[in-house]
Amino acid sequence: MALAIDLAAAAKGQTSPNPTVGAIVVRNGQIVGIGAHLKAGEPHAEVHALNMAGEKAKDATIYVTMEPCSHYGKTPPCADLIIRRGIKRVVIAAQDPNPRVAGSGIAKLREAGLEVETGLLSEKAQQLNEDFDHYIRTKTPYVTLKTAMSLDGKIATSTGDSKWITGTEAREDVHRYRHQHDAILVGVGTVLHDDPLLTTRIPGGGKHPIRIILDHHLRTPLNANVLNDESVETWIVIGGNVPNEKKSLYRQKHVKLIEMEDGIHLPDLMVRLGKMGISSLFVEGGATVNGSFLTSKLVHQVIIYLSPILIGGNNAPTSFGGGGFQSLHEALQLDITSIEQIGKDIKLIAKTKRGDGFVHRDY
């Protein structure tokens, strides 16, 4: 099962809106088939593993990181294929949260007389698809907020100098997260200050996330990289008072404008993005954007890169701006799930506690 989870993890970012899944077929103590789901609409992990196993699948055991599907979607049901190939035993790490499956795949296998075991390495398997699980339950994106700071919590000097707080290894790690997400979000301040591409640059290439810019008054320059680089779509979220003539200039550049008549309200925007198929969102904003996500309690995972430098200065910006919370009782509660050194920097991952605030409410 650990190998199946590793196979699934290797395809993270390629399968949206589907979950990442791995499968291993074992007969007489030997691995005879392996597979992973690689892209939505293409064969599932079980299909690849069973095709590799061939005739050796009869009376074998299949290890699957997520419950085999039992319904017709873009591909036929994997549960039916497992039954037809003569598999004797099925070991499943996690149940599929999709209401179209949610136990029906397991029930179908048992009704056909197969031995089914569940729960092996379930926590690791569930962590692999936290974004999928959240999106299925809420129809809103799973939000990961990334920030890089000095040891004293500064993201730039008082003059705005921020390149580069972290080292090369940490910045490369960020690009791997971009590859794994459907969309990346920044505020217009980041575009004006840095003119970023917001694409994925990792060895061997990678998937570019859709670029989303929060820009109430539509101040993004027409010559900005995010408007003229055609490697991926750019969506700009604007308020309701932008003149039509100005909007037409951006539409000529094939930019999608998401208009919010009453102003940019992040909880409403998350619902809109969910309806537009965004299941995972990577927030790389500055202090203002980060502060808005924090106080709206829209953050599910925080990734912090800590650099061993001290910047100081009362006016040097910190990761989270805005008004913040007025009491510790209101503060967003997190569980630290990982701490590791990357180059000269420390990467810390923390996740929100279940049931804390807006983020886990079902729609």
GROMACS .gro file of C-alpha atoms in nm, residues 68-352:
model
  285
   68PRO     CA    1  -1.275   0.152  -0.667
   69CYS     CA    2  -1.551   0.339  -0.850
   70SER     CA    3  -1.883   0.165  -0.907
   71HIS     CA    4  -2.045   0.401  -1.159
   72TYR     CA    5  -2.006   0.498  -1.522
   73GLY     CA    6  -1.835   0.834  -1.567
   74LYS     CA    7  -1.579   0.911  -1.834
   75THR     CA    8  -1.456   0.553  -1.780
   76PRO     CA    9  -1.633   0.226  -1.687
   77PRO     CA   10  -1.659   0.111  -1.321
   78CYS     CA   11  -1.332  -0.024  -1.182
   79ALA     CA   12  -1.520  -0.246  -0.935
   80ASP     CA   13  -1.672  -0.440  -1.226
   81LEU     CA   14  -1.331  -0.483  -1.389
   82ILE     CA   15  -1.179  -0.615  -1.066
   83ILE     CA   16  -1.456  -0.871  -1.040
   84ARG     CA   17  -1.423  -0.981  -1.405
   85ARG     CA   18  -1.047  -1.024  -1.381
   86GLY     CA   19  -1.086  -1.277  -1.100
   87ILE     CA   20  -0.923  -1.082  -0.818
   88LYS     CA   21  -0.971  -1.268  -0.491
   89ARG     CA   22  -0.889  -1.000  -0.233
   90VAL     CA   23  -0.909  -0.620  -0.238
   91VAL     CA   24  -0.727  -0.402   0.016
   92ILE     CA   25  -0.845  -0.040   0.020
   93ALA     CA   26  -0.681   0.248   0.207
   94ALA     CA   27  -0.960   0.508   0.201
   95GLN     CA   28  -1.327   0.526   0.110
   96ASP     CA   29  -1.420   0.754  -0.180
   97PRO     CA   30  -1.598   1.068  -0.044
   98ASN     CA   31  -1.780   1.116  -0.374
   99PRO     CA   32  -2.153   1.052  -0.307
  100ARG     CA   33  -2.168   0.863  -0.639
  101VAL     CA   34  -1.935   0.603  -0.484
  102ALA     CA   35  -1.915   0.644  -0.102
  103GLY     CA   36  -1.915   0.276  -0.010
  104SER     CA   37  -2.102   0.139  -0.311
  105GLY     CA   38  -1.780   0.016  -0.470
  106ILE     CA   39  -1.692  -0.177  -0.156
  107ALA     CA   40  -2.046  -0.317  -0.135
  108LYS     CA   41  -2.036  -0.433  -0.499
  109LEU     CA   42  -1.707  -0.616  -0.445
  110ARG     CA   43  -1.834  -0.793  -0.133
  111GLU     CA   44  -2.161  -0.889  -0.300
  112ALA     CA   45  -1.955  -1.057  -0.572
  113GLY     CA   46  -1.782  -1.269  -0.306
  114LEU     CA   47  -1.448  -1.089  -0.296
  115GLU     CA   48  -1.263  -1.047   0.033
  116VAL     CA   49  -1.241  -0.673   0.106
  117GLU     CA   50  -1.029  -0.504   0.372
  118THR     CA   51  -1.030  -0.131   0.437
  119GLY     CA   52  -0.829   0.123   0.636
  120LEU     CA   53  -0.469   0.020   0.562
  121LEU     CA   54  -0.257   0.341   0.573
  122SER     CA   55  -0.584   0.533   0.547
  123GLU     CA   56  -0.446   0.852   0.702
  124LYS     CA   57  -0.168   0.882   0.442
  125ALA     CA   58  -0.410   0.807   0.161
  126GLN     CA   59  -0.659   1.065   0.283
  127GLN     CA   60  -0.387   1.331   0.314
  128LEU     CA   61  -0.302   1.272  -0.049
  129ASN     CA   62  -0.652   1.378  -0.156
  130GLU     CA   63  -0.746   1.641   0.102
  131ASP     CA   64  -0.820   1.890  -0.174
  132PHE     CA   65  -1.045   1.644  -0.359
  133ASP     CA   66  -1.226   1.551  -0.037
  134HIS     CA   67  -1.288   1.917   0.050
  135TYR     CA   68  -1.408   2.004  -0.299
  136ILE     CA   69  -1.647   1.709  -0.313
  137ARG     CA   70  -1.799   1.808   0.024
  138THR     CA   71  -1.818   2.186  -0.018
  139LYS     CA   72  -1.791   2.257  -0.392
  140THR     CA   73  -1.531   2.521  -0.303
  141PRO     CA   74  -1.152   2.505  -0.352
  142TYR     CA   75  -0.910   2.375  -0.094
  143VAL     CA   76  -0.688   2.675  -0.012
  144THR     CA   77  -0.315   2.650   0.048
  145LEU     CA   78  -0.149   2.976   0.151
  146LYS     CA   79   0.225   3.003   0.100
  147THR     CA   80   0.452   3.270   0.245
  148ALA     CA   81   0.828   3.321   0.280
  149MET     CA   82   0.964   3.524   0.570
  150SER     CA   83   1.266   3.609   0.778
  151LEU     CA   84   1.306   3.470   1.129
  152ASP     CA   85   1.147   3.788   1.263
  153GLY     CA   86   0.842   3.744   1.042
  154LYS     CA   87   0.918   3.999   0.768
  155ILE     CA   88   0.838   3.937   0.399
  156ALA     CA   89   1.036   4.240   0.279
  157THR     CA   90   1.238   4.533   0.407
  158SER     CA   91   1.075   4.869   0.483
  159THR     CA   92   1.174   4.980   0.129
  160GLY     CA   93   0.999   4.680  -0.030
  161ASP     CA   94   1.312   4.477  -0.112
  162SER     CA   95   1.213   4.109  -0.104
  163LYS     CA   96   1.426   3.929  -0.366
  164TRP     CA   97   1.523   3.687  -0.245
  165ILE     CA   98   1.440   3.611   0.117
  166THR     CA   99   1.464   3.235   0.063
  167GLY     CA  100   1.716   3.024  -0.124
  168THR     CA  101   1.699   2.848  -0.460
  169GLU     CA  102   1.587   2.515  -0.314
  170ALA     CA  103   1.288   2.669  -0.138
  171ARG     CA  104   1.183   2.855  -0.451
  172GLU     CA  105   1.202   2.535  -0.654
  173ASP     CA  106   0.982   2.367  -0.393
  174VAL     CA  107   0.720   2.639  -0.444
  175HIS     CA  108   0.707   2.559  -0.815
  176ARG     CA  109   0.623   2.197  -0.734
  177TYR     CA  110   0.323   2.322  -0.536
  178ARG     CA  111   0.215   2.536  -0.831
  179HIS     CA  112   0.220   2.222  -1.046
  180GLN     CA  113  -0.013   2.048  -0.799
  181HIS     CA  114  -0.283   2.317  -0.788
  182ASP     CA  115  -0.562   2.412  -1.027
  183ALA     CA  116  -0.509   2.784  -0.979
  184ILE     CA  117  -0.271   3.038  -0.824
  185LEU     CA  118  -0.400   3.363  -0.673
  186VAL     CA  119  -0.231   3.696  -0.604
  187GLY     CA  120  -0.342   4.054  -0.552
  188VAL     CA  121  -0.286   4.330  -0.804
  189GLY     CA  122  -0.018   4.473  -0.573
  190THR     CA  123   0.202   4.172  -0.644
  191VAL     CA  124   0.153   4.221  -1.020
  192LEU     CA  125   0.239   4.592  -0.998
  193HIS     CA  126   0.544   4.534  -0.778
  194ASP     CA  127   0.695   4.216  -0.925
  195ASP     CA  128   0.535   4.164  -1.271
  196PRO     CA  129   0.546   3.785  -1.217
  197LEU     CA  130   0.468   3.513  -1.470
  198LEU     CA  131   0.298   3.290  -1.209
  199THR     CA  132   0.385   2.978  -1.408
  200THR     CA  133   0.544   2.648  -1.308
  201ARG     CA  134   0.914   2.607  -1.370
  202ILE     CA  135   1.044   2.269  -1.259
  203PRO     CA  136   1.289   2.028  -1.427
  204GLY     CA  137   1.112   1.838  -1.704
  205GLY     CA  138   0.827   2.090  -1.717
  206GLY     CA  139   0.503   2.095  -1.521
  207LYS     CA  140   0.139   2.195  -1.527
  208HIS     CA  141   0.073   2.568  -1.510
  209PRO     CA  142  -0.206   2.672  -1.269
  210ILE     CA  143  -0.472   2.914  -1.392
  211ARG     CA  144  -0.367   3.265  -1.284
  212ILE     CA  145  -0.621   3.457  -1.074
  213ILE     CA  146  -0.562   3.826  -0.992
  214LEU     CA  147  -0.766   4.017  -0.733
  215ASP     CA  148  -0.795   4.362  -0.892
  216HIS     CA  149  -1.104   4.555  -0.779
  217HIS     CA  150  -1.039   4.863  -0.999
  218LEU     CA  151  -0.868   4.675  -1.285
  219ARG     CA  152  -0.523   4.830  -1.246
  220THR     CA  153  -0.326   4.538  -1.395
  221PRO     CA  154  -0.103   4.693  -1.665
  222LEU     CA  155  -0.188   4.586  -2.020
  223ASN     CA  156   0.180   4.500  -2.074
  224ALA     CA  157   0.200   4.280  -1.761
  225ASN     CA  158   0.345   3.931  -1.802
  226VAL     CA  159   0.023   3.768  -1.676
  227LEU     CA  160  -0.166   3.928  -1.967
  228ASN     CA  161   0.084   3.861  -2.243
  229ASP     CA  162   0.219   3.515  -2.158
  230GLU     CA  163  -0.013   3.267  -2.330
  231SER     CA  164   0.103   2.948  -2.159
  232VAL     CA  165  -0.205   2.946  -1.933
  233GLU     CA  166  -0.529   3.138  -1.876
  234THR     CA  167  -0.548   3.452  -1.664
  235TRP     CA  168  -0.865   3.543  -1.473
  236ILE     CA  169  -0.903   3.887  -1.313
  237VAL     CA  170  -1.154   3.941  -1.033
  238ILE     CA  171  -1.295   4.295  -1.046
  239GLY     CA  172  -1.558   4.508  -0.876
  240GLY     CA  173  -1.876   4.630  -1.035
  241ASN     CA  174  -1.770   4.985  -1.118
  242VAL     CA  175  -1.513   4.924  -1.393
  243PRO     CA  176  -1.607   5.104  -1.721
  244ASN     CA  177  -1.707   4.880  -2.013
  245GLU     CA  178  -1.450   5.043  -2.241
  246LYS     CA  179  -1.173   4.945  -2.002
  247LYS     CA  180  -1.300   4.591  -1.965
  248SER     CA  181  -1.304   4.546  -2.343
  249LEU     CA  182  -0.928   4.615  -2.361
  250TYR     CA  183  -0.860   4.320  -2.132
  251ARG     CA  184  -1.104   4.087  -2.306
  252GLN     CA  185  -0.916   4.156  -2.630
  253LYS     CA  186  -0.621   3.990  -2.459
  254HIS     CA  187  -0.839   3.683  -2.393
  255VAL     CA  188  -0.848   3.754  -2.021
  256LYS     CA  189  -1.150   3.623  -1.832
  257LEU     CA  190  -1.302   3.891  -1.608
  258ILE     CA  191  -1.491   3.771  -1.300
  259GLU     CA  192  -1.716   4.059  -1.201
  260MET     CA  193  -1.841   4.097  -0.844
  261GLU     CA  194  -2.096   4.380  -0.835
  262ASP     CA  195  -2.080   4.436  -0.459
  263GLY     CA  196  -1.701   4.419  -0.437
  264ILE     CA  197  -1.460   4.129  -0.394
  265HIS     CA  198  -1.599   3.917  -0.111
  266LEU     CA  199  -1.372   3.616  -0.070
  267PRO     CA  200  -1.629   3.361   0.058
  268ASP     CA  201  -1.853   3.440  -0.241
  269LEU     CA  202  -1.552   3.423  -0.472
  270MET     CA  203  -1.465   3.074  -0.344
  271VAL     CA  204  -1.817   2.960  -0.436
  272ARG     CA  205  -1.777   3.114  -0.783
  273LEU     CA  206  -1.439   2.949  -0.835
  274GLY     CA  207  -1.578   2.614  -0.723
  275LYS     CA  208  -1.852   2.639  -0.984
  276MET     CA  209  -1.582   2.718  -1.241
  277GLY     CA  210  -1.405   2.391  -1.161
  278ILE     CA  211  -1.126   2.515  -0.933
  279SER     CA  212  -1.081   2.246  -0.667
  280SER     CA  213  -0.743   2.359  -0.530
  281LEU     CA  214  -0.611   2.714  -0.492
  282PHE     CA  215  -0.253   2.822  -0.418
  283VAL     CA  216  -0.243   3.170  -0.262
  284GLU     CA  217   0.086   3.356  -0.307
  285GLY     CA  218  -0.039   3.700  -0.209
  286GLY     CA  219   0.118   3.980  -0.015
  287ALA     CA  220   0.021   4.094   0.332
  288THR     CA  221  -0.316   4.239   0.228
  289VAL     CA  222  -0.440   3.934   0.039
  290ASN     CA  223  -0.307   3.696   0.304
  291GLY     CA  224  -0.476   3.899   0.578
  292SER     CA  225  -0.809   3.883   0.396
  293PHE     CA  226  -0.791   3.505   0.358
  294LEU     CA  227  -0.694   3.473   0.723
  295THR     CA  228  -0.975   3.682   0.870
  296SER     CA  229  -1.226   3.517   0.636
  297LYS     CA  230  -1.102   3.181   0.771
  298LEU     CA  231  -1.064   3.047   0.420
  299VAL     CA  232  -0.726   2.886   0.476
  300HIS     CA  233  -0.691   2.509   0.496
  301GLN     CA  234  -0.315   2.471   0.476
  302VAL     CA  235  -0.031   2.715   0.540
  303ILE     CA  236   0.319   2.662   0.402
  304ILE     CA  237   0.582   2.889   0.557
  305TYR     CA  238   0.943   2.911   0.439
  306LEU     CA  239   1.160   3.056   0.715
  307SER     CA  240   1.490   3.212   0.614
  308PRO     CA  241   1.776   3.242   0.867
  309ILE     CA  242   1.796   3.620   0.837
  310LEU     CA  243   1.672   3.909   1.051
  311ILE     CA  244   1.531   4.218   0.880
  312GLY     CA  245   1.378   4.430   1.156
  313GLY     CA  246   1.198   4.760   1.115
  314ASN     CA  247   0.858   4.876   1.235
  315ASN     CA  248   0.750   4.947   0.879
  316ALA     CA  249   0.878   4.625   0.723
  317PRO     CA  250   0.572   4.420   0.612
  318THR     CA  251   0.475   4.093   0.775
  319SER     CA  252   0.299   3.798   0.613
  320PHE     CA  253  -0.051   3.893   0.725
  321GLY     CA  254  -0.179   4.249   0.708
  322GLY     CA  255  -0.518   4.404   0.763
  323GLY     CA  256  -0.696   4.433   1.095
  324GLY     CA  257  -0.634   4.076   1.204
  325PHE     CA  258  -0.824   3.919   1.491
  326GLN     CA  259  -0.907   4.121   1.800
  327SER     CA  260  -0.871   3.836   2.050
  328LEU     CA  261  -0.678   3.511   2.072
  329HIS     CA  262  -1.009   3.329   2.100
  330GLU     CA  263  -1.088   3.432   1.740
  331ALA     CA  264  -0.748   3.336   1.600
  332LEU     CA  265  -0.729   3.058   1.342
  333GLN     CA  266  -0.615   2.739   1.515
  334LEU     CA  267  -0.361   2.523   1.331
  335ASP     CA  268  -0.190   2.187   1.371
  336ILE     CA  269   0.176   2.175   1.264
  337THR     CA  270   0.205   1.866   1.044
  338SER     CA  271   0.557   1.894   0.903
  339ILE     CA  272   0.889   2.069   0.963
  340GLU     CA  273   1.189   2.014   0.735
  341GLN     CA  274   1.502   2.190   0.617
  342ILE     CA  275   1.522   2.282   0.248
  343GLY     CA  276   1.862   2.421   0.160
  344LYS     CA  277   1.933   2.695   0.412
  345ASP     CA  278   1.564   2.747   0.492
  346ILE     CA  279   1.304   2.573   0.708
  347LYS     CA  280   0.969   2.468   0.559
  348LEU     CA  281   0.681   2.447   0.803
  349ILE     CA  282   0.338   2.308   0.709
  350ALA     CA  283   0.035   2.368   0.929
  351LYS     CA  284  -0.329   2.278   0.868
  352THR     CA  285  -0.649   2.417   1.011
   0.00000   0.00000   0.00000
